[in-house]
Tab-separated table of C-alpha atoms in Angstrom:
chain	number	residue	atom	x	y	z
Y	1	UNK	CA	149.111	-42.082	16.919
Y	2	UNK	CA	148.247	-38.480	16.039
Y	3	UNK	CA	144.535	-39.319	15.949
Y	4	UNK	CA	144.772	-40.953	19.388
Y	5	UNK	CA	146.350	-37.745	20.702
Y	6	UNK	CA	143.451	-35.728	19.275
Y	7	UNK	CA	140.947	-38.068	20.951
Y	8	UNK	CA	142.656	-37.601	24.307
Y	9	UNK	CA	142.800	-33.826	23.941
Y	10	UNK	CA	139.101	-33.562	23.095
Y	11	UNK	CA	137.899	-35.998	25.744
Y	12	UNK	CA	139.988	-34.373	28.457
Y	13	UNK	CA	137.771	-31.271	28.087
Y	14	UNK	CA	134.497	-32.922	27.084
Y	15	UNK	CA	132.850	-33.461	30.504
Y	16	UNK	CA	132.480	-31.568	33.753
Y	17	UNK	CA	132.833	-34.683	35.932
Y	18	UNK	CA	135.393	-37.522	35.970
Y	19	UNK	CA	134.993	-40.131	33.217
Y	20	UNK	CA	137.048	-43.217	32.341
Y	21	UNK	CA	137.567	-43.858	28.629
Y	22	UNK	CA	138.608	-47.319	27.400
Y	23	UNK	CA	140.191	-47.060	23.947
Y	24	UNK	CA	140.008	-49.595	21.101
Y	25	UNK	CA	143.666	-50.592	21.600
Y	26	UNK	CA	143.161	-51.641	25.238
Y	27	UNK	CA	144.461	-48.447	26.830
Y	28	UNK	CA	142.366	-46.645	29.450
Y	29	UNK	CA	142.447	-43.064	30.631
Y	30	UNK	CA	140.503	-41.277	33.380
Y	31	UNK	CA	139.744	-37.609	32.764
Y	32	UNK	CA	138.863	-35.340	35.676
Y	33	UNK	CA	139.567	-35.633	39.377
Y	34	UNK	CA	137.791	-38.040	41.696
Y	35	UNK	CA	135.903	-41.277	41.274
Y	36	UNK	CA	134.635	-41.715	37.688
Y	37	UNK	CA	130.869	-41.321	37.326
Y	38	UNK	CA	130.770	-43.070	33.958
Y	39	UNK	CA	132.845	-45.310	31.726
Y	40	UNK	CA	132.971	-44.964	27.960
Y	41	UNK	CA	134.205	-47.828	25.775
Y	42	UNK	CA	135.396	-46.738	22.321
Y	43	UNK	CA	135.420	-50.177	20.691
Y	44	UNK	CA	136.313	-48.923	17.236
Y	45	UNK	CA	138.442	-45.998	16.120
Y	46	UNK	CA	136.176	-43.346	14.634
Y	47	UNK	CA	137.199	-40.813	12.016
Y	48	UNK	CA	137.955	-37.551	13.811
Y	49	UNK	CA	137.135	-35.759	10.573
Y	50	UNK	CA	133.581	-37.156	10.703
Y	51	UNK	CA	133.291	-36.451	14.428
Y	52	UNK	CA	134.345	-32.839	13.855
Y	53	UNK	CA	132.023	-32.415	10.876
Y	54	UNK	CA	128.890	-34.176	12.207
Y	55	UNK	CA	129.507	-34.913	15.880
Y	56	UNK	CA	126.062	-36.081	16.996
Y	57	UNK	CA	125.390	-38.098	13.833
Y	58	UNK	CA	128.758	-39.889	13.930
Y	59	UNK	CA	128.670	-40.568	17.665
Y	60	UNK	CA	124.987	-41.503	17.637
Y	61	UNK	CA	125.465	-44.066	14.896
Y	62	UNK	CA	128.564	-45.408	16.652
Y	63	UNK	CA	126.495	-45.979	19.794
Y	64	UNK	CA	123.690	-47.641	17.815
Y	65	UNK	CA	126.222	-49.985	16.180
Y	66	UNK	CA	127.989	-50.844	19.435
Y	67	UNK	CA	131.189	-49.078	18.402
Y	68	UNK	CA	130.725	-46.969	21.546
Y	69	UNK	CA	129.322	-48.219	24.851
Y	70	UNK	CA	128.479	-46.188	27.943
Y	71	UNK	CA	128.515	-47.735	31.394
Y	72	UNK	CA	126.487	-45.512	33.654
Y	73	UNK	CA	123.832	-42.967	32.781
Y	74	UNK	CA	123.793	-41.821	29.158
Y	75	UNK	CA	121.734	-38.837	30.300
Y	76	UNK	CA	124.396	-37.768	32.800
Y	77	UNK	CA	127.165	-38.113	30.225
Y	78	UNK	CA	125.321	-36.109	27.562
Y	79	UNK	CA	124.190	-33.452	30.060
Y	80	UNK	CA	127.781	-33.090	31.279
Y	81	UNK	CA	128.946	-32.633	27.691
Y	82	UNK	CA	126.295	-29.979	27.045
Y	83	UNK	CA	127.302	-28.136	30.191
Y	84	UNK	CA	130.945	-28.156	29.192
Y	85	UNK	CA	131.166	-25.243	26.783
Y	86	UNK	CA	134.368	-26.526	25.127
Y	87	UNK	CA	132.877	-29.960	24.409
Y	88	UNK	CA	132.771	-31.166	20.812
Y	89	UNK	CA	129.215	-32.350	21.575
Y	90	UNK	CA	128.269	-28.669	21.879
Y	91	UNK	CA	129.606	-27.788	18.421
Y	92	UNK	CA	126.933	-26.511	16.017
Y	93	UNK	CA	129.251	-26.117	13.018
Y	94	UNK	CA	127.272	-28.753	11.152
Y	95	UNK	CA	124.391	-26.263	10.753
Y	96	UNK	CA	125.818	-24.741	7.581
Y	97	UNK	CA	125.756	-28.115	5.811
Y	98	UNK	CA	122.040	-28.686	6.372
Y	99	UNK	CA	119.322	-28.056	3.781
Y	100	UNK	CA	116.580	-25.466	4.088
Y	101	UNK	CA	113.769	-26.603	6.315
Y	102	UNK	CA	110.673	-26.139	4.205
Y	103	UNK	CA	108.007	-28.831	4.066
Y	104	UNK	CA	105.488	-29.569	1.389
Y	105	UNK	CA	102.305	-31.263	2.540
Y	106	UNK	CA	103.529	-34.585	1.095
Y	107	UNK	CA	106.872	-34.260	2.899
Y	108	UNK	CA	105.151	-33.344	6.143
Y	109	UNK	CA	102.904	-36.405	5.943
Y	110	UNK	CA	105.854	-38.694	5.227
Y	111	UNK	CA	107.866	-37.247	8.122
Y	112	UNK	CA	105.027	-37.591	10.629
Y	113	UNK	CA	104.201	-41.138	9.588
Y	114	UNK	CA	107.854	-42.215	9.803
Y	115	UNK	CA	107.787	-41.486	13.548
Y	116	UNK	CA	104.211	-41.889	14.742
Y	117	UNK	CA	103.261	-44.851	12.579
Y	118	UNK	CA	105.930	-47.127	14.041
Y	119	UNK	CA	102.905	-48.816	15.571
Y	120	UNK	CA	100.434	-48.230	18.389
Y	121	UNK	CA	101.587	-51.498	19.985
Y	122	UNK	CA	105.092	-50.030	20.363
Y	123	UNK	CA	103.937	-46.808	22.009
Y	124	UNK	CA	101.486	-48.638	24.286
Y	125	UNK	CA	104.429	-50.521	25.816
Y	126	UNK	CA	106.015	-47.476	27.464
Y	127	UNK	CA	103.653	-44.497	27.316
Y	128	UNK	CA	100.991	-44.104	30.005
Y	129	UNK	CA	97.426	-45.401	29.417
Y	130	UNK	CA	96.324	-42.067	27.896
Y	131	UNK	CA	98.905	-42.518	25.103
Y	132	UNK	CA	100.007	-38.924	25.547
Y	133	UNK	CA	103.355	-38.351	23.833
Y	134	UNK	CA	104.320	-34.864	25.006
Y	135	UNK	CA	105.539	-33.117	28.145
Y	136	UNK	CA	103.568	-34.015	31.275
Y	137	UNK	CA	102.775	-31.575	34.095
Y	138	UNK	CA	103.726	-32.702	37.596
Y	139	UNK	CA	101.589	-30.772	40.071
Y	140	UNK	CA	102.924	-32.993	42.861
Y	141	UNK	CA	106.282	-34.758	43.060
Y	142	UNK	CA	104.602	-38.142	43.512
Y	143	UNK	CA	102.188	-37.815	40.562
Y	144	UNK	CA	102.170	-40.869	38.331
Y	145	UNK	CA	102.934	-40.281	34.659
Y	146	UNK	CA	99.268	-40.856	33.807
Y	147	UNK	CA	98.143	-38.302	36.402
Y	148	UNK	CA	100.749	-35.808	35.206
Y	149	UNK	CA	99.574	-36.182	31.598
Y	150	UNK	CA	95.974	-35.585	32.664
Y	151	UNK	CA	97.188	-32.587	34.691
Y	152	UNK	CA	98.797	-31.212	31.529
Y	153	UNK	CA	95.638	-31.519	29.458
Y	154	UNK	CA	93.506	-29.827	32.123
Y	155	UNK	CA	96.168	-27.124	32.524
Y	156	UNK	CA	96.012	-26.414	28.783
Y	157	UNK	CA	92.235	-26.319	28.626
Y	158	UNK	CA	91.833	-24.222	31.791
Y	159	UNK	CA	94.183	-21.584	30.385
Y	160	UNK	CA	91.701	-21.095	27.522
Y	161	UNK	CA	88.888	-20.453	30.027
Y	162	UNK	CA	86.541	-22.512	27.843
Y	163	UNK	CA	82.773	-22.079	27.719
Y	164	UNK	CA	80.564	-25.134	27.266
Y	165	UNK	CA	79.067	-25.582	23.826
Y	166	UNK	CA	81.869	-23.788	22.003
Y	167	UNK	CA	84.246	-25.267	19.429
Y	168	UNK	CA	87.867	-26.383	19.743
Y	169	UNK	CA	90.398	-27.473	17.138
Y	170	UNK	CA	93.438	-29.516	18.186
Y	171	UNK	CA	96.207	-29.334	15.560
Y	172	UNK	CA	98.307	-32.494	15.791
Y	173	UNK	CA	95.831	-34.326	18.018
Y	174	UNK	CA	97.909	-37.456	18.652
Y	175	UNK	CA	95.914	-40.322	20.129
Y	176	UNK	CA	93.104	-37.941	21.042
Y	177	UNK	CA	93.078	-37.666	24.853
Y	178	UNK	CA	92.813	-33.870	24.797
Y	179	UNK	CA	89.787	-34.176	22.498
Y	180	UNK	CA	87.980	-36.608	24.798
Y	181	UNK	CA	88.590	-34.494	27.915
Y	182	UNK	CA	87.612	-31.289	26.101
Y	183	UNK	CA	84.269	-32.892	25.272
Y	184	UNK	CA	83.600	-34.956	28.406
Y	185	UNK	CA	84.752	-32.479	31.069
Y	186	UNK	CA	84.444	-29.069	29.412
Y	187	UNK	CA	81.483	-29.669	27.086
Y	188	UNK	CA	83.294	-28.537	23.943
Y	189	UNK	CA	82.712	-29.619	20.362
Y	190	UNK	CA	86.226	-30.819	19.573
Y	191	UNK	CA	87.896	-31.504	16.233
Y	192	UNK	CA	91.316	-33.120	15.914
Y	193	UNK	CA	93.632	-33.251	12.928
Y	194	UNK	CA	96.565	-35.620	12.433
Y	195	UNK	CA	98.696	-36.989	9.605
Y	196	UNK	CA	99.296	-40.306	11.372
Y	197	UNK	CA	97.103	-43.135	10.087
Y	198	UNK	CA	97.639	-45.117	13.310
Y	199	UNK	CA	96.603	-42.176	15.501
Y	200	UNK	CA	93.612	-41.437	13.286
Y	201	UNK	CA	92.350	-45.018	13.411
Y	202	UNK	CA	92.810	-45.232	17.191
Y	203	UNK	CA	91.003	-41.917	17.758
Y	204	UNK	CA	88.074	-42.993	15.590
Y	205	UNK	CA	87.738	-46.163	17.675
Y	206	UNK	CA	87.872	-44.211	20.940
Y	207	UNK	CA	85.262	-41.688	19.805
Y	208	UNK	CA	82.844	-44.535	19.128
Y	209	UNK	CA	83.791	-46.436	22.287
Y	210	UNK	CA	83.210	-43.349	24.462
Y	211	UNK	CA	79.971	-42.394	22.714
Y	212	UNK	CA	81.311	-39.009	21.639
Y	213	UNK	CA	80.212	-39.034	17.995
Y	214	UNK	CA	78.129	-35.860	18.516
Y	215	UNK	CA	80.952	-33.941	20.179
Y	216	UNK	CA	84.267	-35.156	18.724
Y	217	UNK	CA	85.600	-35.739	15.228
Y	218	UNK	CA	89.067	-36.399	13.854
Y	219	UNK	CA	90.446	-35.676	10.399
Y	220	UNK	CA	93.391	-37.233	8.573
Y	221	UNK	CA	94.746	-34.177	6.802
Y	222	UNK	CA	97.407	-31.481	6.810
Y	223	UNK	CA	96.776	-28.539	9.128
Y	224	UNK	CA	97.103	-26.195	6.145
Y	225	UNK	CA	93.969	-27.715	4.615
Y	226	UNK	CA	91.680	-27.086	7.610
Y	227	UNK	CA	88.722	-24.833	6.859
Y	228	UNK	CA	86.488	-22.795	9.140
Y	229	UNK	CA	86.989	-20.911	12.399
Y	230	UNK	CA	86.927	-22.058	16.001
Y	231	UNK	CA	86.496	-20.572	19.464
Y	232	UNK	CA	89.666	-22.264	20.687
Y	233	UNK	CA	92.737	-23.785	19.057
Y	234	UNK	CA	95.233	-26.051	20.796
Y	235	UNK	CA	98.411	-27.501	19.370
Y	236	UNK	CA	100.706	-29.653	21.518
Y	237	UNK	CA	104.154	-30.730	20.317
Y	238	UNK	CA	103.339	-29.715	16.766
Y	239	UNK	CA	105.303	-26.646	15.671
Y	240	UNK	CA	108.587	-28.581	16.035
Y	241	UNK	CA	107.455	-30.627	12.998
Y	242	UNK	CA	106.434	-27.913	10.551
Y	243	UNK	CA	109.937	-26.863	9.441
Y	244	UNK	CA	111.826	-23.593	9.885
Y	245	UNK	CA	110.527	-21.956	6.723
Y	246	UNK	CA	106.926	-22.878	7.503
Y	247	UNK	CA	106.785	-21.471	11.057
Y	248	UNK	CA	105.531	-17.987	10.058
Y	249	UNK	CA	102.781	-19.609	7.990
Y	250	UNK	CA	101.894	-21.988	10.822
Y	251	UNK	CA	101.116	-19.123	13.207
Y	252	UNK	CA	99.255	-17.226	10.481
Y	253	UNK	CA	97.146	-20.355	9.982
Y	254	UNK	CA	96.420	-20.440	13.719
Y	255	UNK	CA	95.188	-16.856	13.417
Y	256	UNK	CA	93.071	-17.760	10.375
Y	257	UNK	CA	91.435	-20.640	12.261
Y	258	UNK	CA	90.416	-18.475	15.227
Y	259	UNK	CA	87.252	-16.440	15.416
Y	260	UNK	CA	87.781	-12.730	16.237
Y	261	UNK	CA	88.949	-12.426	19.836
Y	262	UNK	CA	89.272	-16.221	20.174
Y	263	UNK	CA	92.121	-17.958	22.027
Y	264	UNK	CA	94.853	-20.511	21.289
Y	265	UNK	CA	97.201	-22.513	23.505
Y	266	UNK	CA	100.377	-23.531	21.670
Y	267	UNK	CA	102.706	-25.954	23.488
Y	268	UNK	CA	106.074	-26.953	22.054
Y	269	UNK	CA	109.838	-27.304	22.362
Y	270	UNK	CA	111.989	-24.223	21.945
Y	271	UNK	CA	115.707	-23.511	22.082
Y	272	UNK	CA	117.665	-20.834	23.885
Y	273	UNK	CA	119.477	-18.019	22.064
Y	274	UNK	CA	119.204	-18.843	18.339
Y	275	UNK	CA	117.310	-22.064	18.945
Y	276	UNK	CA	118.476	-25.665	18.865
Y	277	UNK	CA	117.672	-25.786	15.162
Y	278	UNK	CA	118.177	-29.205	13.641
Y	279	UNK	CA	120.357	-32.087	14.781
Y	280	UNK	CA	121.516	-34.448	12.002
Y	281	UNK	CA	121.181	-37.624	14.101
Y	282	UNK	CA	117.688	-36.694	15.323
Y	283	UNK	CA	116.705	-35.686	11.781
Y	284	UNK	CA	117.933	-38.953	10.259
Y	285	UNK	CA	116.665	-41.429	12.856
Y	286	UNK	CA	113.953	-39.876	15.041
Y	287	UNK	CA	112.180	-36.779	13.684
Y	288	UNK	CA	112.755	-36.264	9.949
Y	289	UNK	CA	112.102	-32.648	9.074
Y	290	UNK	CA	112.076	-31.499	12.692
Y	291	UNK	CA	113.235	-28.013	13.674
Y	292	UNK	CA	113.386	-26.435	17.147
Y	293	UNK	CA	113.003	-22.637	16.967
Y	294	UNK	CA	114.134	-20.125	19.563
Y	295	UNK	CA	111.634	-18.560	21.949
Y	296	UNK	CA	112.311	-15.125	20.490
Y	297	UNK	CA	111.669	-16.262	16.905
Y	298	UNK	CA	108.367	-17.848	17.890
Y	299	UNK	CA	107.323	-14.636	19.612
Y	300	UNK	CA	108.202	-12.672	16.470
Y	301	UNK	CA	106.119	-15.023	14.314
Y	302	UNK	CA	103.162	-14.799	16.703
Y	303	UNK	CA	103.232	-11.009	16.720
Y	304	UNK	CA	103.578	-10.909	12.926
Y	305	UNK	CA	100.534	-13.206	12.721
Y	306	UNK	CA	98.520	-10.643	14.723
Y	307	UNK	CA	98.282	-12.868	17.780
Y	308	UNK	CA	98.258	-11.217	21.210
Y	309	UNK	CA	100.578	-12.951	23.706
Y	310	UNK	CA	98.641	-13.319	26.964
Y	311	UNK	CA	100.779	-15.825	28.858
Y	312	UNK	CA	104.061	-17.708	28.519
Y	313	UNK	CA	105.048	-20.610	30.784
Y	314	UNK	CA	108.262	-22.697	30.627
Y	315	UNK	CA	108.000	-26.387	31.587
Y	316	UNK	CA	111.607	-27.533	31.088
Y	317	UNK	CA	111.919	-29.561	34.309
Y	318	UNK	CA	108.563	-31.218	33.642
Y	319	UNK	CA	109.781	-32.512	30.269
Y	320	UNK	CA	113.037	-33.750	31.758
Y	321	UNK	CA	111.069	-35.787	34.297
Y	322	UNK	CA	108.652	-37.020	31.622
Y	323	UNK	CA	111.521	-38.301	29.481
Y	324	UNK	CA	113.208	-39.960	32.450
Y	325	UNK	CA	110.017	-41.887	33.196
Y	326	UNK	CA	109.568	-42.799	29.526
Y	327	UNK	CA	113.108	-44.131	29.368
Y	328	UNK	CA	112.601	-46.161	32.555
Y	329	UNK	CA	109.377	-47.599	31.112
Y	330	UNK	CA	111.095	-48.314	27.802
Y	331	UNK	CA	113.922	-50.252	29.415
Y	332	UNK	CA	111.407	-52.272	31.440
Y	333	UNK	CA	109.991	-53.621	28.158
Y	334	UNK	CA	113.222	-53.588	26.154
Y	335	UNK	CA	113.086	-57.333	25.430
Y	336	UNK	CA	109.641	-56.912	23.860
Y	337	UNK	CA	110.849	-53.959	21.774
Y	338	UNK	CA	113.839	-56.022	20.620
Y	339	UNK	CA	111.458	-58.744	19.484
Y	340	UNK	CA	109.482	-56.152	17.518
Y	341	UNK	CA	112.544	-54.529	15.936
Y	342	UNK	CA	116.172	-55.312	16.858
Y	343	UNK	CA	118.918	-54.346	19.314
Y	344	UNK	CA	120.093	-51.452	17.124
Y	345	UNK	CA	116.597	-49.934	17.340
Y	346	UNK	CA	116.616	-50.378	21.125
Y	347	UNK	CA	119.961	-48.609	21.450
Y	348	UNK	CA	118.727	-45.830	19.160
Y	349	UNK	CA	115.520	-45.226	21.115
Y	350	UNK	CA	117.224	-45.405	24.513
Y	351	UNK	CA	119.824	-42.879	23.324
Y	352	UNK	CA	117.093	-40.593	21.970
Y	353	UNK	CA	115.122	-40.561	25.239
Y	354	UNK	CA	118.161	-40.079	27.467
Y	355	UNK	CA	119.825	-37.470	25.240
Y	356	UNK	CA	116.566	-35.518	25.085
Y	357	UNK	CA	116.291	-35.610	28.883
Y	358	UNK	CA	119.900	-34.405	29.066
Y	359	UNK	CA	119.129	-31.475	26.757
Y	360	UNK	CA	116.331	-30.304	29.041
Y	361	UNK	CA	118.457	-30.919	32.128
Y	362	UNK	CA	121.312	-28.828	30.710
Y	363	UNK	CA	118.886	-26.069	29.733
Y	364	UNK	CA	119.768	-25.728	26.065
Y	365	UNK	CA	116.168	-26.525	25.137
Y	366	UNK	CA	112.882	-25.842	26.902
Y	367	UNK	CA	109.195	-26.479	26.390
Y	368	UNK	CA	106.844	-23.503	26.383
Y	369	UNK	CA	103.122	-22.929	26.595
Y	370	UNK	CA	102.013	-19.796	24.746
Y	371	UNK	CA	98.510	-18.482	25.469
Y	372	UNK	CA	97.420	-16.343	22.522
Y	373	UNK	CA	94.389	-14.307	21.533
Y	374	UNK	CA	93.484	-13.251	18.021
Y	375	UNK	CA	93.852	-9.484	17.963
Y	376	UNK	CA	92.054	-7.355	18.932
Y	377	UNK	CA	92.103	-9.303	22.194
Y	378	UNK	CA	89.407	-7.460	24.155
Y	379	UNK	CA	89.023	-8.337	27.838
Y	380	UNK	CA	87.965	-11.984	27.758
Y	381	UNK	CA	90.552	-13.265	30.264
Y	382	UNK	CA	90.716	-12.557	34.018
Y	383	UNK	CA	93.240	-10.022	35.284
Y	384	UNK	CA	95.301	-12.655	37.145
Y	385	UNK	CA	96.389	-16.241	36.508
Y	386	UNK	CA	94.436	-17.645	39.469
Y	387	UNK	CA	91.712	-19.049	37.205
Y	388	UNK	CA	94.227	-21.478	35.651
Y	389	UNK	CA	94.641	-23.345	38.924
Y	390	UNK	CA	91.052	-23.880	40.028
Y	391	UNK	CA	89.949	-27.469	40.563
Y	392	UNK	CA	87.579	-29.089	38.071
């Protein structure tokens, strides 16, 4: 009875809109005034001790197992919880229990493969045809996801103000679309590096299929092993994977890989204030070894690495929209995903996509593009940002 009272007390302050909660014993309670916007079924009594200690891990696993059901938008429920400062979902007390976030090269490879080597057939079901798995860039409200992903790649490359015939390195090159566009549209000699065997194999096939053998190559290796210097470096959705303790070294490596006065465009997820850090549910089920740093920490690391900060652009709303489209696409093919894996996997992935969208919607995480020049920076870039928006 005491535990039920604790549940009611917590849930009465957990959301900033009315929600109906159906408890495991058949009782129902509506919290907040007005018509409920969502209904939460707690089918099994959860340990409040575990909820208090590891809120997202305990609640995430309960949803995966069907011990909790949500009728209505998961994204809206999670976003409402994030917005409600007194919510237990906002509690970061679990941080002190987590291990240090260093990564050896072997650990990094294992972590990357656990997520990206689920299978190309899985990602092809719900990503756009470019197989771009990072924040899109919606220049127009009616852009398709594919168009928005192409917009993003051109936006990245234009910021570098690339010159034909020069060299580009893409750290964490995914399925290679940035490499192909860098070569085909901008005339660059592009090299990609990935730790995902599936992405590497796919990129090799595409290079041959597109006839780009003289302009594009891909390597299956850790970014720390890359040798040489390049005119441009790009890295999209990568620094979130390197681990907290490796972030200073990551930006120093970017500096090392740039020729004097050369430029880099680094695109990745950041947190507000002290950063989002690590989430135990995300770490266990989605991105092992992941760490989301704060904007200010990244800026410190860049400056310490002797990189000049030339431009900083937040794309939070763009990533929210990207995730919403991904989740819609995913649920359109959910039966096929279930056949590949199982219902627990489907619930896990749906929760991941919607909770991530909610985090961007609530504003506790963002995605940033950092335009950097290896110091001394000289005067290689125009005085205004107009050049970034010219048509191809």
